Structures are given as structure tokens and as C-alpha cells.
Coordinates of C-alpha atoms and ligand atoms in Angstrom, one line a residue:
X1 CA -8.5 16.7 -67.8
X2 CA -7.0 17.6 -70.6
X3 CA -5.9 21.6 -69.3
X4 CA -4.9 20.0 -66.3
X5 CA -2.5 17.7 -67.9
X6 CA -1.9 19.9 -70.7
X7 CA -0.8 22.1 -67.6
X8 CA 1.6 20.4 -66.2
X9 CA 3.5 18.8 -69.2
X10 CA 3.3 22.9 -70.5
X11 CA 5.2 23.5 -66.5
X12 CA 7.6 20.8 -66.8
X13 CA 6.5 17.8 -64.7
X14 CA 9.2 14.6 -66.3
X15 CA 6.9 12.4 -64.3
X16 CA 2.8 11.8 -64.1
X17 CA 0.8 8.7 -62.9
X18 CA -3.1 8.5 -64.9
X19 CA -5.2 6.0 -63.6
X20 CA -7.1 5.1 -66.1
X21 CA -8.8 1.1 -67.3
X22 CA -9.7 3.3 -70.4
X23 CA -6.4 3.1 -72.2
X24 CA -8.0 4.3 -75.8
X25 CA -9.7 6.8 -74.3
X26 CA -6.8 8.1 -72.8
X27 CA -3.8 8.0 -75.2
X28 CA -6.6 9.5 -77.7
X29 CA -6.5 12.9 -75.3
X30 CA -3.1 12.5 -75.1
X31 CA -2.4 12.9 -79.0
X32 CA -5.1 16.2 -78.9
X33 CA -2.9 17.8 -76.4
X34 CA 0.7 16.1 -77.9
X35 CA -0.6 17.8 -81.0
X36 CA -1.9 21.1 -79.2
X37 CA 1.0 21.7 -77.9
X38 CA 3.1 20.8 -80.7
X39 CA 5.3 17.7 -78.8
X40 CA 6.0 14.0 -80.3
X41 CA 3.9 11.7 -78.6
X42 CA 5.6 8.4 -77.9
X43 CA 3.8 4.9 -77.2
X44 CA 6.2 2.5 -75.2
X45 CA 4.9 -1.3 -74.4
X46 CA 6.8 -4.5 -73.5
X47 CA 4.8 -6.3 -76.4
X48 CA 5.9 -4.0 -79.3
X49 CA 9.2 -1.5 -78.7
X50 CA 8.6 2.5 -78.5
X51 CA 6.4 3.4 -80.7
X52 CA 6.3 7.0 -82.6
X53 CA 2.6 8.7 -82.7
X54 CA 2.8 11.9 -84.1
X55 CA 6.4 11.1 -86.2
X56 CA 5.5 7.2 -87.2
X57 CA 8.4 4.9 -86.7
X58 CA 9.6 2.4 -84.1
X59 CA 12.2 1.3 -82.2
X60 CA 12.4 -2.5 -80.8
X61 CA 12.8 -2.0 -77.3
X62 CA 11.0 -4.4 -75.6
X63 CA 12.9 -4.6 -71.7
X64 CA 11.3 -1.5 -69.5
X65 CA 14.7 -0.5 -68.7
X66 CA 16.0 -0.5 -72.6
X67 CA 13.2 1.5 -72.7
X68 CA 14.2 4.2 -70.5
X69 CA 17.3 4.9 -72.2
X70 CA 15.8 4.8 -75.4
X71 CA 13.5 7.7 -74.0
X72 CA 17.0 9.4 -73.3
X73 CA 17.3 10.0 -76.8
X74 CA 15.0 11.1 -77.6
X75 CA 14.9 15.3 -78.7
X76 CA 12.9 17.8 -76.7
X77 CA 9.5 18.4 -76.5
X78 CA 8.3 14.5 -76.5
X79 CA 5.5 13.1 -74.2
X80 CA 5.9 9.0 -74.1
X81 CA 3.0 7.3 -71.9
X82 CA 4.5 4.2 -70.6
X83 CA 1.5 1.6 -70.8
X84 CA 0.8 -1.2 -68.2
X85 CA 4.6 -0.1 -66.3
X86 CA 3.2 0.0 -62.9
X87 CA 3.2 -3.9 -63.2
X88 CA 7.1 -3.8 -63.1
X89 CA 7.1 -1.1 -60.5
X90 CA 4.7 -3.7 -58.1
X91 CA 8.0 -5.5 -57.4
X92 CA 11.0 -3.5 -58.8
X93 CA 14.1 -4.1 -59.6
X94 CA 17.1 -1.1 -57.8
X95 CA 18.7 -0.6 -60.9
X96 CA 14.9 0.0 -63.2
X97 CA 14.1 3.2 -60.1
X98 CA 17.7 4.7 -60.6
X99 CA 17.0 4.5 -64.1
X100 CA 14.0 6.4 -64.2
X101 CA 15.1 8.6 -61.7
X102 CA 17.9 9.5 -63.6
X103 CA 15.8 10.1 -66.8
X104 CA 13.4 12.3 -64.9
X105 CA 15.8 13.9 -63.7
X106 CA 17.3 14.7 -67.3
X107 CA 13.8 14.7 -69.3
X108 CA 12.7 17.8 -67.1
X109 CA 15.4 20.2 -68.5
X110 CA 14.4 19.0 -71.9
X111 CA 10.4 19.5 -72.1
X112 CA 10.2 16.0 -71.7
X113 CA 7.3 13.6 -70.0
X114 CA 7.1 10.3 -69.3
X115 CA 3.6 9.4 -68.4
X116 CA 2.9 6.0 -66.6
X117 CA -0.3 4.5 -67.6
X118 CA -2.0 1.6 -65.5
X119 CA -5.3 1.1 -64.3
X120 CA -4.6 1.0 -60.5
X121 CA -1.8 3.7 -58.9
X122 CA 1.3 0.6 -58.0
X123 CA 4.7 3.2 -57.0
X124 CA 7.1 2.3 -54.5
X125 CA 8.3 5.1 -52.4
X126 CA 11.2 5.7 -53.7
X127 CA 9.3 7.3 -56.8
X128 CA 6.9 8.6 -54.4
X129 CA 7.6 12.5 -55.2
X130 CA 8.5 11.9 -58.8
X131 CA 5.7 11.3 -59.9
X132 CA 2.4 13.5 -59.7
X133 CA -0.3 11.5 -59.5
X134 CA -3.3 12.2 -61.6
X135 CA -7.4 10.3 -61.5
X136 CA -8.6 10.2 -64.8
X137 CA -12.3 10.3 -64.3
X138 CA -15.0 8.1 -66.3
X139 CA -16.7 10.0 -69.1
X140 CA -19.1 12.8 -68.7
X141 CA -22.8 12.1 -70.4
X142 CA -21.0 14.5 -72.3
X143 CA -19.1 11.9 -74.0
X144 CA -21.1 9.0 -73.7
X145 CA -23.2 11.0 -75.4
X146 CA -20.9 10.8 -78.1
X147 CA -20.6 6.9 -78.3
X148 CA -24.6 6.8 -78.1
X149 CA -24.1 8.6 -80.9
X150 CA -21.6 6.5 -82.8
X151 CA -23.2 3.6 -82.1
X152 CA -26.6 5.0 -83.8
X153 CA -24.8 6.1 -86.5
X154 CA -22.6 2.8 -87.1
X155 CA -26.6 1.0 -86.2
X156 CA -28.3 2.8 -88.6
X157 CA -30.8 3.7 -85.8
X158 CA -33.6 6.1 -85.2
X159 CA -32.6 8.8 -83.5
X160 CA -33.3 8.7 -80.4
X161 CA -35.8 11.0 -78.4
X162 CA -34.3 12.8 -75.9
X163 CA -36.2 11.8 -72.9
X164 CA -34.8 8.1 -74.1
X165 CA -31.4 9.8 -74.3
X166 CA -31.8 11.1 -71.1
X167 CA -32.9 7.9 -70.0
X168 CA -30.5 5.7 -71.8
X169 CA -27.3 8.3 -70.5
X170 CA -28.2 7.5 -66.4
X171 CA -27.7 3.9 -67.5
X172 CA -24.4 4.0 -68.1
X173 CA -23.3 6.6 -66.6
X174 CA -20.0 5.0 -63.9
X175 CA -18.9 2.6 -67.3
X176 CA -16.5 3.2 -69.1
X177 CA -16.6 4.1 -72.6
X178 CA -15.7 0.7 -73.8
X179 CA -17.9 -0.8 -71.0
X180 CA -20.8 1.5 -72.9
X181 CA -20.0 1.1 -76.5
X182 CA -20.2 -2.8 -74.9
X183 CA -23.4 -2.4 -73.7
X184 CA -24.5 -0.8 -76.9
X185 CA -24.1 -3.4 -79.0
X186 CA -24.9 -5.6 -76.9
X187 CA -28.6 -3.4 -76.4
X188 CA -28.3 -3.2 -80.6
X189 CA -28.1 -7.0 -80.7
X190 CA -30.6 -8.0 -78.3
X191 CA -32.8 -5.5 -79.0
X192 CA -32.5 -3.7 -82.2
X193 CA -32.5 -0.6 -80.1
X194 CA -30.8 1.6 -77.0
X195 CA -32.6 0.0 -74.0
X196 CA -31.8 1.5 -70.8
X197 CA -33.0 -1.8 -68.3
X198 CA -30.3 -3.5 -70.1
X199 CA -28.0 -1.3 -70.1
X200 CA -28.2 -0.6 -66.7
X201 CA -27.8 -4.6 -66.6
X202 CA -24.7 -4.5 -67.7
X203 CA -24.0 -1.5 -65.6
X204 CA -24.4 -3.6 -62.2
X205 CA -22.4 -6.4 -63.5
X206 CA -19.8 -4.1 -64.6
X207 CA -20.0 -2.2 -61.3
X208 CA -20.3 -5.1 -59.7
X209 CA -16.8 -6.8 -61.3
X210 CA -13.9 -5.6 -58.5
X211 CA -16.0 -7.0 -55.2
X212 CA -16.4 -3.5 -53.8
X213 CA -19.2 -1.7 -54.8
X214 CA -22.6 -3.9 -55.8
X215 CA -25.2 -1.5 -57.9
X216 CA -28.9 -3.3 -55.1
X217 CA -32.8 -3.7 -56.9
X218 CA -34.4 -2.7 -53.6
X219 CA -37.8 -2.8 -53.6
X220 CA -37.9 -1.2 -50.3
X221 CA -40.2 1.6 -49.9
X222 CA -41.2 3.9 -46.8
X223 CA -44.6 0.9 -46.2
X224 CA -41.8 -1.8 -45.7
X225 CA -40.9 0.1 -42.6
X226 CA -42.5 0.0 -39.2
X227 CA -42.3 2.6 -37.2
X228 CA -39.3 5.1 -36.7
X229 CA -41.2 7.6 -38.2
X230 CA -38.5 11.0 -37.3
X231 CA -36.9 9.0 -39.2
X232 CA -39.4 8.7 -41.9
X233 CA -40.5 12.3 -41.9
X234 CA -36.6 13.0 -41.7
X235 CA -36.0 11.3 -45.0
X236 CA -39.3 12.9 -47.1
X237 CA -38.1 15.8 -46.5
X238 CA -35.0 15.8 -48.6
X239 CA -37.2 13.8 -50.6
X240 CA -36.8 16.4 -54.2
X241 CA -33.2 17.3 -52.6
X242 CA -31.6 15.7 -55.7
X243 CA -33.5 17.9 -58.9
X244 CA -33.2 20.6 -60.6
X245 CA -35.7 22.5 -58.5
X246 CA -33.7 22.4 -55.2
X247 CA -30.9 23.6 -56.4
X248 CA -32.6 26.1 -57.6
X249 CA -33.7 27.0 -54.1
X250 CA -30.1 27.2 -53.8
X251 CA -30.6 24.1 -51.7
X252 CA -27.2 22.3 -50.3
X253 CA -26.8 18.5 -51.4
X254 CA -28.0 16.7 -48.3
X255 CA -24.3 14.5 -47.7
X256 CA -26.0 11.6 -45.8
X257 CA -27.3 9.9 -42.4
X258 CA -25.6 7.5 -40.4
X259 CA -28.3 5.2 -38.5
X260 CA -26.6 3.1 -35.2
X261 CA -28.5 0.9 -33.6
X262 CA -29.9 -2.7 -31.9
X263 CA -29.2 -5.6 -34.6
X264 CA -32.4 -6.7 -36.5
X265 CA -34.0 -3.1 -36.2
X266 CA -34.1 -2.0 -39.4
X267 CA -32.0 -0.2 -39.9
X268 CA -30.4 -2.7 -43.5
X269 CA -34.1 -2.3 -44.0
X270 CA -34.1 1.7 -44.9
X271 CA -31.3 1.9 -46.0
X272 CA -32.6 0.7 -48.9
X273 CA -35.8 2.4 -48.6
X274 CA -34.0 5.7 -49.3
X275 CA -33.0 4.6 -52.1
X276 CA -36.8 5.1 -53.3
X277 CA -37.4 7.9 -51.6
X278 CA -35.0 9.6 -53.5
X279 CA -35.6 7.0 -56.9
X280 CA -32.2 7.0 -57.4
X281 CA -29.7 3.9 -58.0
X282 CA -28.7 1.8 -54.7
X283 CA -24.8 1.2 -54.3
X284 CA -24.1 -1.3 -51.9
X285 CA -20.2 -1.0 -50.6
X286 CA -18.5 -3.9 -49.6
X287 CA -16.3 -1.8 -46.8
X288 CA -14.5 -4.3 -45.4
X289 CA -13.2 -5.1 -49.2
X290 CA -11.5 -1.7 -49.4
X291 CA -8.2 -2.7 -48.3
X292 CA -7.0 -5.0 -49.8
X293 CA -3.4 -6.4 -49.3
X294 CA -0.9 -5.0 -51.6
X295 CA 0.7 -1.1 -50.5
X296 CA -2.0 1.1 -51.6
X297 CA -4.3 -0.6 -53.9
X298 CA -6.0 0.2 -50.6
X299 CA -6.1 3.9 -51.0
X300 CA -7.4 2.3 -55.1
X301 CA -10.4 0.8 -54.2
X302 CA -11.6 3.6 -52.5
X303 CA -11.1 6.1 -55.6
X304 CA -12.1 3.7 -57.6
X305 CA -15.6 3.3 -55.9
X306 CA -15.8 7.1 -54.9
X307 CA -15.4 7.5 -58.7
X308 CA -17.8 5.1 -59.9
X309 CA -20.4 6.8 -57.3
X310 CA -19.9 10.2 -58.5
X311 CA -20.4 9.0 -61.8
X312 CA -23.1 7.0 -61.3
X313 CA -24.6 10.2 -59.2
X314 CA -27.5 11.2 -58.0
X315 CA -27.1 7.5 -56.3
X316 CA -27.8 6.6 -52.9
X317 CA -23.9 5.1 -51.2
X318 CA -25.0 3.1 -48.8
X319 CA -22.0 1.5 -46.4
X320 CA -23.5 -1.1 -44.2
X321 CA -21.8 -2.6 -41.0
X322 CA -19.3 0.6 -41.0
X323 CA -17.5 0.0 -37.7
X324 CA -16.8 -3.6 -39.8
X325 CA -14.9 -1.2 -42.0
X326 CA -13.1 0.8 -40.6
X327 CA -13.0 -0.4 -36.9
X328 CA -9.2 -0.8 -37.8
X329 CA -8.3 3.0 -38.6
X330 CA -8.2 3.7 -34.5
X331 CA -5.5 2.0 -34.1
X332 CA -4.2 1.6 -37.4
X333 CA -0.5 2.9 -36.8
X334 CA 0.6 -0.1 -35.1
X335 CA -0.7 -2.4 -37.2
X336 CA -1.0 -1.8 -40.6
X337 CA 1.3 0.4 -41.9
X338 CA -1.3 3.6 -40.7
X339 CA -3.7 2.5 -43.1
X340 CA -6.3 1.7 -42.7
X341 CA -5.9 5.8 -41.2
X342 CA -5.2 6.7 -43.6
X343 CA -8.3 5.2 -46.1
X344 CA -10.4 6.9 -43.6
X345 CA -8.7 10.2 -43.8
X346 CA -9.3 10.2 -47.4
X347 CA -12.9 9.4 -47.1
X348 CA -14.0 11.2 -43.8
X349 CA -13.0 14.2 -45.8
X350 CA -14.5 13.5 -49.2
X351 CA -17.7 12.7 -47.2
X352 CA -16.8 16.4 -45.4
X353 CA -16.1 18.3 -49.1
X354 CA -18.5 16.3 -51.7
X355 CA -20.0 18.5 -54.4
X356 CA -21.7 15.7 -56.0
X357 CA -25.5 13.9 -55.5
X358 CA -24.1 10.5 -53.9
X359 CA -26.5 10.6 -50.5
X360 CA -24.3 8.4 -48.1
X361 CA -26.4 6.6 -45.4
X362 CA -24.1 4.0 -43.2
X363 CA -25.0 1.9 -40.5
X364 CA -23.4 1.2 -37.5
X365 CA -24.2 -1.9 -34.3
X366 CA -20.6 -1.2 -32.4
X367 CA -20.0 2.5 -32.1
X368 CA -17.5 1.4 -29.8
X369 CA -15.5 0.5 -33.0
X370 CA -15.9 3.8 -35.1
X371 CA -13.7 5.8 -34.9
X372 CA -14.7 8.9 -33.2
X373 CA -13.9 11.9 -35.7
X374 CA -16.9 9.6 -38.2
X375 CA -19.7 10.6 -35.2
X376 CA -18.4 14.1 -35.5
X377 CA -20.8 16.4 -35.9
X378 CA -20.7 17.8 -39.8
X379 CA -19.8 14.2 -41.1
X380 CA -23.3 13.4 -41.6
X381 CA -26.8 15.5 -42.0
X382 CA -27.5 13.4 -39.2
X383 CA -27.3 10.2 -37.3
X384 CA -30.0 8.7 -35.8
X385 CA -30.5 5.7 -33.2
X386 CA -33.1 3.3 -33.1
X387 CA -34.3 1.4 -30.6
X388 CA -36.0 -1.6 -30.2
X389 CA -39.4 -1.1 -31.7
X390 CA -42.6 0.5 -29.2
X391 CA -45.7 -1.4 -29.0
X392 CA -47.7 0.9 -31.8
X393 CA -45.1 0.1 -33.6
X394 CA -44.1 -3.7 -33.2
X395 CA -48.5 -4.0 -34.6
X396 CA -47.6 -1.8 -37.4
X397 CA -44.3 -4.4 -38.4
X398 CA -46.3 -7.6 -37.2
X399 CA -49.1 -5.9 -39.9
X400 CA -46.4 -5.5 -42.4
X401 CA -43.9 -9.5 -42.0
X402 CA -48.0 -10.9 -41.3
X403 CA -48.8 -9.0 -45.6
X404 CA -45.4 -10.3 -46.6
X405 CA -45.7 -13.9 -46.4
X406 CA -48.9 -13.4 -48.5
X407 CA -51.6 -13.8 -45.0
X408 CA -54.2 -11.1 -44.4
X409 CA -52.9 -8.9 -41.5
X410 CA -56.8 -8.4 -40.3
X411 CA -57.1 -12.4 -39.2
X412 CA -55.0 -11.8 -36.6
X413 CA -55.2 -9.3 -33.2
X414 CA -51.8 -8.1 -34.0
X415 CA -52.1 -5.8 -30.9
X416 CA -52.3 -8.9 -28.7
X417 CA -49.0 -9.7 -31.2
X418 CA -47.5 -6.4 -30.5
X419 CA -48.0 -7.2 -26.7
X420 CA -46.8 -10.8 -26.5
X421 CA -43.8 -9.9 -28.4
X422 CA -42.3 -6.5 -26.0
X423 CA -38.3 -6.1 -26.2
X424 CA -38.5 -8.2 -29.5
X425 CA -37.0 -6.4 -32.8
X426 CA -38.4 -6.3 -36.0
X427 CA -36.2 -8.7 -37.2
X428 CA -37.1 -11.6 -34.7
X429 CA -41.3 -10.6 -35.3
X430 CA -40.5 -11.3 -39.0
X431 CA -38.6 -15.0 -37.6
X432 CA -40.9 -15.2 -35.7
X433 CA -43.8 -15.1 -38.1
X434 CA -42.0 -17.6 -40.2
X435 CA -41.9 -20.2 -37.9
X436 CA -45.2 -19.5 -36.8
X437 CA -46.2 -20.8 -40.9
X438 CA -43.9 -23.2 -41.2
X439 CA -45.5 -24.8 -37.5
X440 CA -48.8 -24.5 -39.7
X441 CA -47.4 -26.6 -42.8
X442 CA -46.0 -29.3 -41.2
X443 CA -49.6 -29.6 -39.9
X444 CA -51.0 -28.8 -42.3
X445 CA -53.1 -25.7 -41.5
X446 CA -52.9 -21.6 -41.9
X447 CA -51.3 -19.5 -39.2
X448 CA -53.6 -17.7 -36.6
X449 CA -52.9 -16.4 -33.0
X450 CA -52.9 -19.4 -31.6
X451 CA -50.2 -21.0 -33.6
X452 CA -47.8 -17.5 -33.5
X453 CA -48.4 -17.9 -29.3
X454 CA -47.1 -21.7 -29.1
X455 CA -44.1 -20.8 -31.0
X456 CA -43.8 -17.3 -28.9
X457 CA -43.5 -19.2 -25.9
X458 CA -40.3 -20.1 -26.5
X459 CA -38.5 -18.0 -28.3
X460 CA -36.0 -15.6 -26.4
X461 CA -35.0 -11.9 -27.8
X462 CA -31.7 -11.2 -27.9
X463 CA -32.8 -7.9 -25.9
X464 CA -33.0 -10.3 -23.1
X465 CA -29.5 -11.8 -23.7
X466 CA -28.0 -8.5 -24.4
X467 CA -30.2 -6.3 -22.0
X468 CA -26.4 -5.2 -20.6
X469 CA -25.1 -4.3 -24.7
X470 CA -28.5 -2.6 -25.4
X471 CA -28.1 -1.1 -22.2
X472 CA -25.1 0.9 -23.7
X473 CA -26.0 1.5 -26.7
X474 CA -28.7 3.2 -25.9
X475 CA -26.6 5.9 -23.2
X476 CA -24.3 6.3 -25.3
X477 CA -26.5 8.0 -27.8
X478 CA -28.5 9.5 -25.3
X479 CA -27.9 13.1 -26.5
X480 CA -25.8 12.3 -29.4
X481 CA -28.1 10.6 -32.1
X482 CA -31.4 11.3 -32.9
X483 CA -34.8 9.0 -32.1
X484 CA -35.9 7.1 -35.3
X485 CA -39.1 7.3 -33.3
X486 CA -41.3 9.9 -31.7
X487 CA -41.8 9.8 -27.7
X488 CA -44.9 10.0 -28.9
X489 CA -44.5 6.5 -30.5
X490 CA -43.0 5.4 -27.9
X491 CA -44.6 4.3 -25.0
X492 CA -41.7 3.2 -22.8
X493 CA -40.6 6.9 -22.4
X494 CA -44.2 7.8 -22.0
X495 CA -44.7 5.4 -18.9
X496 CA -41.5 6.9 -17.1
X497 CA -43.0 10.5 -18.0
X498 CA -45.7 9.3 -16.3
X499 CA -43.3 8.1 -13.1
Ligands
ATP501 N1 -38.4 -1.3 -38.5 C1 -39.5 -2.4 -39.2 N2 -40.1 -3.3 -39.8 C2 -40.9 -4.1 -40.4 N3 -39.8 -4.7 -41.3 C3 -38.8 -5.4 -40.1 C4 -38.4 -4.0 -38.9 N4 -37.4 -4.0 -38.5 C5 -36.9 -5.0 -38.9 N5 -37.7 -5.5 -39.7 C6 -37.5 -6.8 -41.3 O1 -36.4 -7.4 -40.3 C7 -34.8 -7.8 -41.4 C8 -33.5 -7.3 -41.1 O2 -33.7 -6.1 -40.0 P1 -32.5 -5.2 -41.2 O3 -31.5 -6.5 -42.0 O4 -32.9 -4.1 -41.5 O5 -32.1 -4.9 -39.9 P2 -30.1 -4.4 -39.1 O6 -30.7 -3.2 -37.9 O7 -30.0 -3.7 -40.1 O8 -29.6 -5.2 -38.1 P3 -28.2 -6.1 -38.3 O9 -27.4 -4.7 -37.2 O10 -28.2 -7.4 -37.4 O11 -27.4 -5.2 -39.3 C9 -36.0 -6.8 -42.4 O12 -35.9 -7.3 -43.7 C10 -37.2 -6.7 -41.9 O13 -37.7 -7.8 -42.6
MG502 MG1 -28.2 -5.1 -41.1

């Protein structure tokens, strides 16, 4: 990053826009650059005016317009950081815009650079061409390691063993320097040492703050999923894909998987299990919230999600109900000035080009809502279709659900229960069992096959109500997506073959 900014300044770029929530770290970096280039560094804020950093000085020009005029008077070879200036650009006044353009024009000939520093991108169209936008990446492990050294020294802690240091670094990656410092300090106050678990918890809180990403503690493993043998095999095969060994072997990092299918068939469940297969953190993205109100905000949201995911990587990025987030992108031009289409485009190109070990698991019910580009080969490593569970799959699901609610599956006839629930999804089997528990509890008894049979009598599965929709999804997926279940496990197909 330092090299890149240095090059821009040396090449005479007069307007840079650095997006970062870490003022201190960015300014320290800029100070180093200014020193190296022998430039003067000034920092402006509306509260303290224009302060000279390289040669201490101070001018009272708290108004942004005044600041620009003062900048114009500064000598050649000057870098000036404008803190929070983006806030004046959110609803800009025409005079400020004109002044900024004039100043940038003039600066170009004099080796002067204005750097707008803000936590988000906010540029009116009039200035889009005047500024080069740079996303200041979150601190990498090396930088976080220095923060650890700092805290060890100041809190007089014992030096860390290598493996402990690694887990502390894993726990802290994805945090800003300041957030990491805070988390480390809290850990020292509460535990007298650096506790990866506590730091990870603080990170979960920090990541959640913008409402886009959430670190999910998933307890689900492949054993929690009944059936879906092909999907599971595929995942297990990629188990070690993020390891050093895999990289040395030359395996390309997997991009991700798209799981399509009928509601309640275990798509979200599988997504959660993926993180435990890979043994990496699970990040859940609320795709609907990417599209926030302000102009430019959606793009910034997506960038911040990608940045955090890449900093935490290796990680699984789970996008549940993909169609809800990206539905707008099909007809977007007409409705939102193309924002959804643009954001969607950036997402797709990130998927395509990403080198970082972020495995995307996307789930969707309604493919007709999804833009066709999303489904094209090469976006995801594989697309799976999850159908209604077969007889043997339902047997497995009954067993799993009964055990989940602390009853012994051996006390039940899972084969018969599976026969009685032909056309049920896994989620419906679960809810039928919960109903049975309630019924038995009301009668102060334990649930039995008989109690379940009574509940099933009144139960109409979704597949009966929505037969047509399910049929069309099934048709669509044929030849396009791989089935999650092998033919051997799927008697419906076997019956068809026999006929
Ligand atoms: N194959 C399965 N094995 C075990 N449990 C299952 C299975 N499928 C569904 N379930 C149960 O149903 C619950 C709901 O399933 P899940 O949320 O994964 O469905 P989904 O496919 O994501 O549905 P939707 O499309 O509505 O989001 C799960 O938490 C699990 O308890
Ligand atoms: Mg789901």
C-alpha cells in the first residue's frame, strides 16, 4: 500500500481518496511516505484547522472552503490530509466543488496532493474523475503482530509461544489496529493474558457492527445432515483445500458452492456444516443489507464485506437466500440507476478473480430470481440441487432429529416413519417431531411412533401444496446442477429406471 501511494504522489496525482476507518494508522503511513519523499505533510480537520506535521505550524481555517484556499497557498511538494472531508461532499455545495476542482488542477503542476481520508466512499459524480480511490486494507498479520508486541511490552506479559501467537493472530485478523488493541487490552484486564477465545468474541462483536456480516458459531457437522451423500462427499474431498500442503501440491483454492433447492431441505444446515468441515470461521452475509440507501454506499458495503472476509481468511462466506440480495440486479437499470447490477458485477468479478482462501457458500430457493450470469459455469466450483429427501434419507433424518431432541432413535421405527413422511422435507420432519413432543408432554407421556402417527395424520407437507413450483425447480436443475443425492440413495429414480 505504501508503495502504491508513494507512486501516485510521485506521478503527480493531485487527488487521492483513501477509504479507511483507521485514521491513525493511515496518517502514520502517510507521514513515513512524506518523510521518504521529502514532502511537507499537513493535516486538516474542521476542529483544529490546518496543522503542519513535518514542520510544526498551525492555521485556523476550520471551514472546508477556507482550508482549500489555504492549501493553495502552501509551497510545492506538499501532501495535505483532509480528515472527514467526505462528509462535506455528501451534500456538496457548488462553490466547494468548484474550489476543489480548481485547487486540484493547480496542485497538479506543483507536486501537491490532497488526500481525502474517510471511513467510507462518498464522491459526487462531479468529482469522480478528479480522485483516485484507494481502499486501505485492514492490518495484515505482520502488522497485528507488532500490536501484540506492543501490548506484551506495555502490560509486561510473558512472551508468547509460536502457536499461541498464531491463534491470537487468527482471532484478531479482520480487526482494525485500534480494535485489535482494544481487544488485547480487554483480554489482559480480564484474563491477565492474551486469550484467543476472548479476542475472537470481541471480533464477532466488531464485525457485526455494520450489520452486513456476522460471525456464526456453528455447531453443525456433516453428521447433523441426513442424506445428501454426493454433496457431502464433494465437501469432504475439499476438506484440506485451505491447508499449506494443498497449496504446495498446487491445488487451486476452491471458490465456492451454490446450493439450490426446495425450502427446508437442509441448505442452510449444509452451509453451516461446511465451516466445520474446513475448520475455519463462518461469516454470514446479509445480502439484502448490502443495498443501503445512500448513493455509493452499496458498493462501499460490498467492498467492506470483501475486505473483512479476506482479512479473516481462510473462512467460509455464507450468503443465505442469494436471490433476495441480488434479485434487483436483473432489472436494476430501470429502478435504481443500475446500482444492484453494478454491485452484482463487482461481486461476480471478485468471485472470479479471488485468490484469497474465502470459500463462498450460497444458498437459493428461487433460481428464476437470480441473474443468469450468477449461474454460469465457472462462478462457483459446483452447483448442487437438493431435492425432497428419499426414503433412506428420511430414515436418516428421523434418526438425527429424534436424537437432537434427546430421545433414543432405537425406540422408534424410523423406516416406518420415513414411509409415512414421503414428500416431507427435513424441516417438516423436524417440526412434526416437535409437535409430537408437545402432544406427548401435554399428556405427560413420552413420544412414541403412535403419537407421531397422530400428528402426521393432520400434516400437509409443502410439496403437496406447491407441487407445481417444485416440479419446475426440479426440471430447471436437470442437467444444470448436480444432484445432492446419489441415484442409489434416491429410490424415486430407481423406480423410474425399473419402470
Ligand atoms: N437433510 C437434513 N438432515 C437433517 N436435518 C434436516 C435436513 N434438512 C432439514 N433439516 C432440518 O430442518 C431445519 C431447517 O433446514 P434448513 O434451514 O437447512 O433448510 P433450507 O433448505 O435452508 O430451507 P430454506 O430454503 O427455507 O432456507 C434444519 O435446521 C434441520 O433441523
Ligand atoms: Mg435456508
